mmCIF file of C-alpha atoms in Angstrom:
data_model
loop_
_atom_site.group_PDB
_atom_site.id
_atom_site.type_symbol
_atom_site.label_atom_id
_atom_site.label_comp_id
_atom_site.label_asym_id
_atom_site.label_seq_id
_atom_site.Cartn_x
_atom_site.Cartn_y
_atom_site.Cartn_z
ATOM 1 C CA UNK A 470 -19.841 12.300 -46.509
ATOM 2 C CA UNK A 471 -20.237 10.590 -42.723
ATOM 3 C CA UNK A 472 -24.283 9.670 -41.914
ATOM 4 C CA UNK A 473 -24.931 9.549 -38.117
ATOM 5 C CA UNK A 474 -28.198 7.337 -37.483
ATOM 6 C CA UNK A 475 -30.321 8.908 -34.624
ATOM 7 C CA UNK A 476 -32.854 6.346 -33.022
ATOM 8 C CA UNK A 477 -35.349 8.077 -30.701
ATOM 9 C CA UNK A 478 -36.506 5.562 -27.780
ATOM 10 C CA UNK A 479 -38.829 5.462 -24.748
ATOM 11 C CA UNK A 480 -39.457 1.519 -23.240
ATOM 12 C CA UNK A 481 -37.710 -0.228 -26.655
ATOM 13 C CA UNK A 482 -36.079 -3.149 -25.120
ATOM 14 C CA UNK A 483 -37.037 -5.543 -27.106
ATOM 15 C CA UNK A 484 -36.370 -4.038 -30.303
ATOM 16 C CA UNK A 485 -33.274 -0.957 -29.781
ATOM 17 C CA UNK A 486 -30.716 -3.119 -30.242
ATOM 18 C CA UNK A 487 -31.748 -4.410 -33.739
ATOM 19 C CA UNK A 488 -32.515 -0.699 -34.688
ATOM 20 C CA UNK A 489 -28.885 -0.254 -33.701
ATOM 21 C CA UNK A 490 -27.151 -3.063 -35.503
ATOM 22 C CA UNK A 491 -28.979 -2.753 -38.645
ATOM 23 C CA UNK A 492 -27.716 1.618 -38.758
ATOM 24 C CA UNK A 493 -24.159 -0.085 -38.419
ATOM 25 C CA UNK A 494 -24.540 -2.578 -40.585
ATOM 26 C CA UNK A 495 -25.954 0.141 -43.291
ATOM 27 C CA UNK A 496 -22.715 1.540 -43.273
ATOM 28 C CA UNK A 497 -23.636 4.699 -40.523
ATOM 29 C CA UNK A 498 -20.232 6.083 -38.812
ATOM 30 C CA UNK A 499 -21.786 7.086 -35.704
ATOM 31 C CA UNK A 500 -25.287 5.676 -34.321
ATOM 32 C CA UNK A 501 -27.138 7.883 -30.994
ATOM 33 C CA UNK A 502 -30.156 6.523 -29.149
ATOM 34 C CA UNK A 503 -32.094 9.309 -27.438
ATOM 35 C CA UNK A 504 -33.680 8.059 -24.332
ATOM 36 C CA UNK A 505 -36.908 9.739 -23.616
ATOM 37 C CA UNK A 506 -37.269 8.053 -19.990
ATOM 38 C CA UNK A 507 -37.389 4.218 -20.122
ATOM 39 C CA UNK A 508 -38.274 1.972 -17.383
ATOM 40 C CA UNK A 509 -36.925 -0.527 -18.817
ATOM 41 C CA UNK A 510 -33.140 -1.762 -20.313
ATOM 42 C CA UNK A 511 -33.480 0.122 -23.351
ATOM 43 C CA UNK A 512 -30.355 2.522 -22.475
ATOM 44 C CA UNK A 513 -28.499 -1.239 -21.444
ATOM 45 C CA UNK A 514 -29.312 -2.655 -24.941
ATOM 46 C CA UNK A 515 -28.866 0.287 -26.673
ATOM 47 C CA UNK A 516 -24.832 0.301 -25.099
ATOM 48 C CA UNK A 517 -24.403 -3.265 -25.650
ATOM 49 C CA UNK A 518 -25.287 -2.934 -29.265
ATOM 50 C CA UNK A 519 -22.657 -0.014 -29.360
ATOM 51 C CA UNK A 520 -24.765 2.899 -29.862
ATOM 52 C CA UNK A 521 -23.806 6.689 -27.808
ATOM 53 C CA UNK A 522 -26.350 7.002 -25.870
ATOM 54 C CA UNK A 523 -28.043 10.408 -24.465
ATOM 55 C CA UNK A 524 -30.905 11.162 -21.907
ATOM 56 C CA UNK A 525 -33.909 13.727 -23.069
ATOM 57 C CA UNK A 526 -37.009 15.067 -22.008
ATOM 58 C CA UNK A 527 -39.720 13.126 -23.397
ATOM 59 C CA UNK A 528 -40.926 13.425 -26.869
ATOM 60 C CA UNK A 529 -39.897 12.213 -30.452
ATOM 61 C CA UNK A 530 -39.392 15.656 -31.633
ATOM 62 C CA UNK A 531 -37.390 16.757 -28.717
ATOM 63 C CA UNK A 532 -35.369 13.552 -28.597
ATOM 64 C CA UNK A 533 -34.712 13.671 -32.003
ATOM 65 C CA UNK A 534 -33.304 17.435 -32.070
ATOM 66 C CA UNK A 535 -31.046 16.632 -28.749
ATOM 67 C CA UNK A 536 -29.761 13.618 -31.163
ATOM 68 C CA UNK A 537 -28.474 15.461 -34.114
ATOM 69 C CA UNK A 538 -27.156 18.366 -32.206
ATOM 70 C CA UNK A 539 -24.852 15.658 -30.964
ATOM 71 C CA UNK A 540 -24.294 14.332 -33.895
ATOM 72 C CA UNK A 541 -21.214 14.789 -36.622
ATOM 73 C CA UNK A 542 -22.246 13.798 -39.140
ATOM 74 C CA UNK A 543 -22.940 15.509 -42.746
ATOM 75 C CA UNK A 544 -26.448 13.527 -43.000
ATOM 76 C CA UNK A 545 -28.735 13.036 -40.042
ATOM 77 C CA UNK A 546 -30.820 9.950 -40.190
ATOM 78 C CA UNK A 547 -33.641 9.489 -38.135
ATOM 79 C CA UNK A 548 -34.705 5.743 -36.806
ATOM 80 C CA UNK A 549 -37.613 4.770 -34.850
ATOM 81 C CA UNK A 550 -36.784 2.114 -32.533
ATOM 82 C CA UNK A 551 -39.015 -0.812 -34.116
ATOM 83 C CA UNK A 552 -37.581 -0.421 -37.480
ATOM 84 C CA UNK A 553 -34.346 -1.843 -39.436
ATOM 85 C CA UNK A 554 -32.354 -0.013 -42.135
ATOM 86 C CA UNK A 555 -31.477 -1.543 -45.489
ATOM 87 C CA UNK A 556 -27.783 -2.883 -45.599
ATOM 88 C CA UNK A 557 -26.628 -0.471 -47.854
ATOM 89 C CA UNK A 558 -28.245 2.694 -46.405
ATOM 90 C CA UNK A 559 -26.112 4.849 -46.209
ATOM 91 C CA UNK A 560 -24.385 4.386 -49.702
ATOM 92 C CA UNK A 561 -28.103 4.629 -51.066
ATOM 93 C CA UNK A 562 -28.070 8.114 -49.339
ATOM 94 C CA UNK A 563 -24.731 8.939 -50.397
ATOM 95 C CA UNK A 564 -25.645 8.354 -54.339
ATOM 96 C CA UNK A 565 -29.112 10.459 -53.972
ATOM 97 C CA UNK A 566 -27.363 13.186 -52.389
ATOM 98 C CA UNK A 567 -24.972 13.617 -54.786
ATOM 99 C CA UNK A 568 -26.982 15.930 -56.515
ATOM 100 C CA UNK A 569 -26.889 19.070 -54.867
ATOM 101 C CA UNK A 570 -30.732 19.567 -55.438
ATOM 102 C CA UNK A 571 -31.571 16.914 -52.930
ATOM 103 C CA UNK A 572 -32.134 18.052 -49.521
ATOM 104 C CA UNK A 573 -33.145 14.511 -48.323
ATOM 105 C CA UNK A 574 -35.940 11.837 -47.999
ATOM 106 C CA UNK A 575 -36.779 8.560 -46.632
ATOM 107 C CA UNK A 576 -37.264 4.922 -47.789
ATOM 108 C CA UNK A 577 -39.451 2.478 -49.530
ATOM 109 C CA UNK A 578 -41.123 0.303 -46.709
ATOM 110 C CA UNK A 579 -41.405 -3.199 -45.651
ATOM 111 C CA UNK A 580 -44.020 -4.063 -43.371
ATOM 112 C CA UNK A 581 -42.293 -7.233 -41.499
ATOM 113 C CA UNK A 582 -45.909 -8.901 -41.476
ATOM 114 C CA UNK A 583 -47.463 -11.428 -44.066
ATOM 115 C CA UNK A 584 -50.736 -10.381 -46.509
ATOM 116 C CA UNK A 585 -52.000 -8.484 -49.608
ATOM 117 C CA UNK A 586 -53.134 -5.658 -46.852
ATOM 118 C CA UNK A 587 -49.539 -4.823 -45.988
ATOM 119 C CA UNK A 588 -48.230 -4.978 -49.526
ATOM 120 C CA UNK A 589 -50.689 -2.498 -50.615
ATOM 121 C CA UNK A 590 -50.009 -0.270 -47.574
ATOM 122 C CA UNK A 591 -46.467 -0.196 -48.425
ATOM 123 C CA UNK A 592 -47.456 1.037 -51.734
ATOM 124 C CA UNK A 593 -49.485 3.329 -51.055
ATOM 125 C CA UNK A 594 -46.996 4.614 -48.167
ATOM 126 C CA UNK A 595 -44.256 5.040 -51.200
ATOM 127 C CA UNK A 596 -46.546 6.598 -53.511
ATOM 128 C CA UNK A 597 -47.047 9.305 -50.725
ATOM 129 C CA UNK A 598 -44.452 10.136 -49.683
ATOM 130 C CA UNK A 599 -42.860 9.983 -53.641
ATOM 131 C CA UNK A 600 -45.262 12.090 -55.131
ATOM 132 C CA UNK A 601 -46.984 13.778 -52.285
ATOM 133 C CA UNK A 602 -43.583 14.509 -51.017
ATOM 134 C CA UNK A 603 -44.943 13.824 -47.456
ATOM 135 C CA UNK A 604 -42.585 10.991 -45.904
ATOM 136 C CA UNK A 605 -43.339 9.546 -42.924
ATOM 137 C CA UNK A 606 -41.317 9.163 -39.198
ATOM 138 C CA UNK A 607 -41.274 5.179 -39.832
ATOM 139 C CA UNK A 608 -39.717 5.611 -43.394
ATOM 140 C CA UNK A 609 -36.437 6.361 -41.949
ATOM 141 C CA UNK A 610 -36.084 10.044 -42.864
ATOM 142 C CA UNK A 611 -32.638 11.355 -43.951
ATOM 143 C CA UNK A 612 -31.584 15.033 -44.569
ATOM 144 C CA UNK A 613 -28.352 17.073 -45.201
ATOM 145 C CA UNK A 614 -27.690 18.414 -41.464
ATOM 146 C CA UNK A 615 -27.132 21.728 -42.914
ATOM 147 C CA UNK A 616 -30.307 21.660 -44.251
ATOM 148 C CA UNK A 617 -32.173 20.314 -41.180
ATOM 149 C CA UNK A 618 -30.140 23.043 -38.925
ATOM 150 C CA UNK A 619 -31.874 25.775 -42.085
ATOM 151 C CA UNK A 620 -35.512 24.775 -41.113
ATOM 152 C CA UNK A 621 -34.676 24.704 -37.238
ATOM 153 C CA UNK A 622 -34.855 20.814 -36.779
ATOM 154 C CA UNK A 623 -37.965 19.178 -35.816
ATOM 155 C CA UNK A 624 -41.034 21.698 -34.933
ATOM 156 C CA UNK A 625 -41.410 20.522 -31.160
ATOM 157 C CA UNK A 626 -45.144 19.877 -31.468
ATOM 158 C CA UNK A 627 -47.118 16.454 -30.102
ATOM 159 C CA UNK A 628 -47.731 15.074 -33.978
ATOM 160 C CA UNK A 629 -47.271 15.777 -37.287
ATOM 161 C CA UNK A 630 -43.685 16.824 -36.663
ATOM 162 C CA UNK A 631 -42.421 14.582 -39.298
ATOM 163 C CA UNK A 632 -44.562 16.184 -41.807
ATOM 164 C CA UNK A 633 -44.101 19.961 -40.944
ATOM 165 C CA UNK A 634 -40.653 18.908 -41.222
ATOM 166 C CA UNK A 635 -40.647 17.626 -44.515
ATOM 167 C CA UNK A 636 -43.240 20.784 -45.829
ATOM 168 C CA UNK A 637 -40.080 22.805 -44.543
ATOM 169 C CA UNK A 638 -37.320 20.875 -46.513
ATOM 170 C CA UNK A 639 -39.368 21.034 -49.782
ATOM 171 C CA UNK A 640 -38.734 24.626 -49.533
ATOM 172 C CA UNK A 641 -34.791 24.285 -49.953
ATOM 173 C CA UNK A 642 -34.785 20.997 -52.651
ATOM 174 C CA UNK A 643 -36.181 17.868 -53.323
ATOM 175 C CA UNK A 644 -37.411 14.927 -51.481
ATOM 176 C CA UNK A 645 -36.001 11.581 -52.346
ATOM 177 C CA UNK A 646 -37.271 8.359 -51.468
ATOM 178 C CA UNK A 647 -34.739 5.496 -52.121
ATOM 179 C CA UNK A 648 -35.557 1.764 -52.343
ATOM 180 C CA UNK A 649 -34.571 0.482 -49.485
ATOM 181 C CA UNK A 650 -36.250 -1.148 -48.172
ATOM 182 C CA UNK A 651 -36.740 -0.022 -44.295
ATOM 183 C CA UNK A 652 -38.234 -2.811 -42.566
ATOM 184 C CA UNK A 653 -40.786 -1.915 -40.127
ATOM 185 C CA UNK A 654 -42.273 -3.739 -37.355
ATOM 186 C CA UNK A 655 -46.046 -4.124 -38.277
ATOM 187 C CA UNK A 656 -47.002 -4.626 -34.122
ATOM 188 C CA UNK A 657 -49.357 -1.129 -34.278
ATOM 189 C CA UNK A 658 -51.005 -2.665 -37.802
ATOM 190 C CA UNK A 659 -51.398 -6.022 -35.761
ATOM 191 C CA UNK A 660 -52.856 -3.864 -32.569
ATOM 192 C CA UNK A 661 -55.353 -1.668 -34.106
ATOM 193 C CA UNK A 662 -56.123 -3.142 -37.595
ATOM 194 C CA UNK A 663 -54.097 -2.511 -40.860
ATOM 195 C CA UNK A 664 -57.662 -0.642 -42.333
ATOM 196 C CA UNK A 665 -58.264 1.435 -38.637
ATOM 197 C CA UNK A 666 -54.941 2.551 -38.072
ATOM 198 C CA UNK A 667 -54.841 4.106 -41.838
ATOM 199 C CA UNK A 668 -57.939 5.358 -41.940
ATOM 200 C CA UNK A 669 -57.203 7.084 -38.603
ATOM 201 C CA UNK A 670 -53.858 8.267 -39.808
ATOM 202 C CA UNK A 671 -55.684 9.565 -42.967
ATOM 203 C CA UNK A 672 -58.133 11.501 -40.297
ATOM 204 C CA UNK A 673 -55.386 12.886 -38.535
ATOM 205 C CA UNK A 674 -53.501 14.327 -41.688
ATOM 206 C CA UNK A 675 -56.877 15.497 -42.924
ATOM 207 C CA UNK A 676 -58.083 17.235 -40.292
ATOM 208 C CA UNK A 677 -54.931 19.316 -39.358
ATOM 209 C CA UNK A 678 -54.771 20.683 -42.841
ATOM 210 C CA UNK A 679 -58.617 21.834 -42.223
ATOM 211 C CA UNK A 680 -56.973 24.043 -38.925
ATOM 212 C CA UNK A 681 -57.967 21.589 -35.957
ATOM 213 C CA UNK A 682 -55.270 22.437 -33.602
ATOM 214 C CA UNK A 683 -52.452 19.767 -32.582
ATOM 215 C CA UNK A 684 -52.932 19.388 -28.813
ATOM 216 C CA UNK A 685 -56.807 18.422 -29.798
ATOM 217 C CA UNK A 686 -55.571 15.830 -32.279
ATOM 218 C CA UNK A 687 -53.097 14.635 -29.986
ATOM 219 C CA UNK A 688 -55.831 13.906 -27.192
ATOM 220 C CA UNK A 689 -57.975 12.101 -30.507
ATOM 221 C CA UNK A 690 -54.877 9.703 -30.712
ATOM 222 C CA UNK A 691 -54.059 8.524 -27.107
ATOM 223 C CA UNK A 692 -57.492 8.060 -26.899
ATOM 224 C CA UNK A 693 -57.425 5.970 -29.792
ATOM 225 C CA UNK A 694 -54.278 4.471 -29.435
ATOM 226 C CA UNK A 695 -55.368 1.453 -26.427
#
């Protein structure tokens, strides 16, 4: 079973390259940064840290679907740019996917960011996405490709596209989420406020299961997102 890490990117500079070495470290066999049109040395990094890159349109979705139709391998996982997998990633997706009723998952957080606030986000992030079966982008989602090519990939829609994705899965197998842990960079905690920024995320989930359309929720987070 090969794992190709995918790490969607726009302006990552300071943080690609660590994305990158931690998905080889994990044990991946073939790591792809998407570039969604940086101004910056994020495609420079990205090489020098030994990743393939490629050049997208704009867009996590989009980047991310360009990404694993490159890809080879069996499992697709799926990397934001300010977050490190666990060393042994890829044999902890290996051993879940053994059984042929897992269709994929994500991982147990680590919030790299001192305080009780961030311990009980993490927990409350894994008790979500374990029981809710509603993983996160920043948990490091991982999925059978065959399974992700079944659903169509990532719905290319401006949020939530992590969680329509995951709704879709759950209706071939079961959701997994391994222990990790996936360390993630706690700089949009630190910017808006570790209560704010789940409260609003809470919003956001909340108010497009009650029908409020995507493009209008979009517009409610750039707005918010200063």
């Amino acid at each position: 079973m090969t794992v190709s890490v995918i790490v969607p990117a726009v302006n990552e500079e300071r943080h690609v390259a660590a994305a990158v070495g931690s998905a080889w470290d994990s044990g991946a066999d073939e790591v792809i940064v998407v570039d969604g049109g940086s101004r910056d040395r994020t495609c420079q990094r990205a090489v020098e840290a030994g990743a393939q890159v490629l050049v997208s349109l704009p867009g996590r979705a989009v980047q991310q679907n360009h990404g694993a139709g490159e890809a080879t391998g069996d499992v697709l996982v799926f990397l934001h740019a300010d977050c490190l997998l666990p060393a042994d990633a890829a044999v902890q997706t290996e051993q879940i996917l053994a059984d042929p009723q897992v269709v994929g998952g994500a991982f147990r957080q680590r919030i790299d960011a001192d305080g009780w606030l961030y311990r009980l986000l993490e927990n409350g992030n894994a008790w979500r996405a374990r029981f809710r079966q509603i993983p996160y982008g920043d948990q490091g989602l991982f999925v059978r490709r065959e399974c992700f090519e079944a659903v169509g990939g990532f719905p290319v829609v401006p949020l939530m596209d992590d969680v329509m994705l995951a709704r879709a899965l759950r209706r071939l197998g079961r959701l997994e989420i391994l222990e990790g842990p996936l360390v993630v960079n706690a700089r949009r905690w630190e910017k808006q406020g570790v209560v704010r920024q789940t409260l609003r995320n809470w919003f956001l989930l909340a108010a497009w299961r009650c029908g409020v359309s995507l493009d209008r929720l979009a517009g409610f987070y750039r707005r918010h997102d200063r």
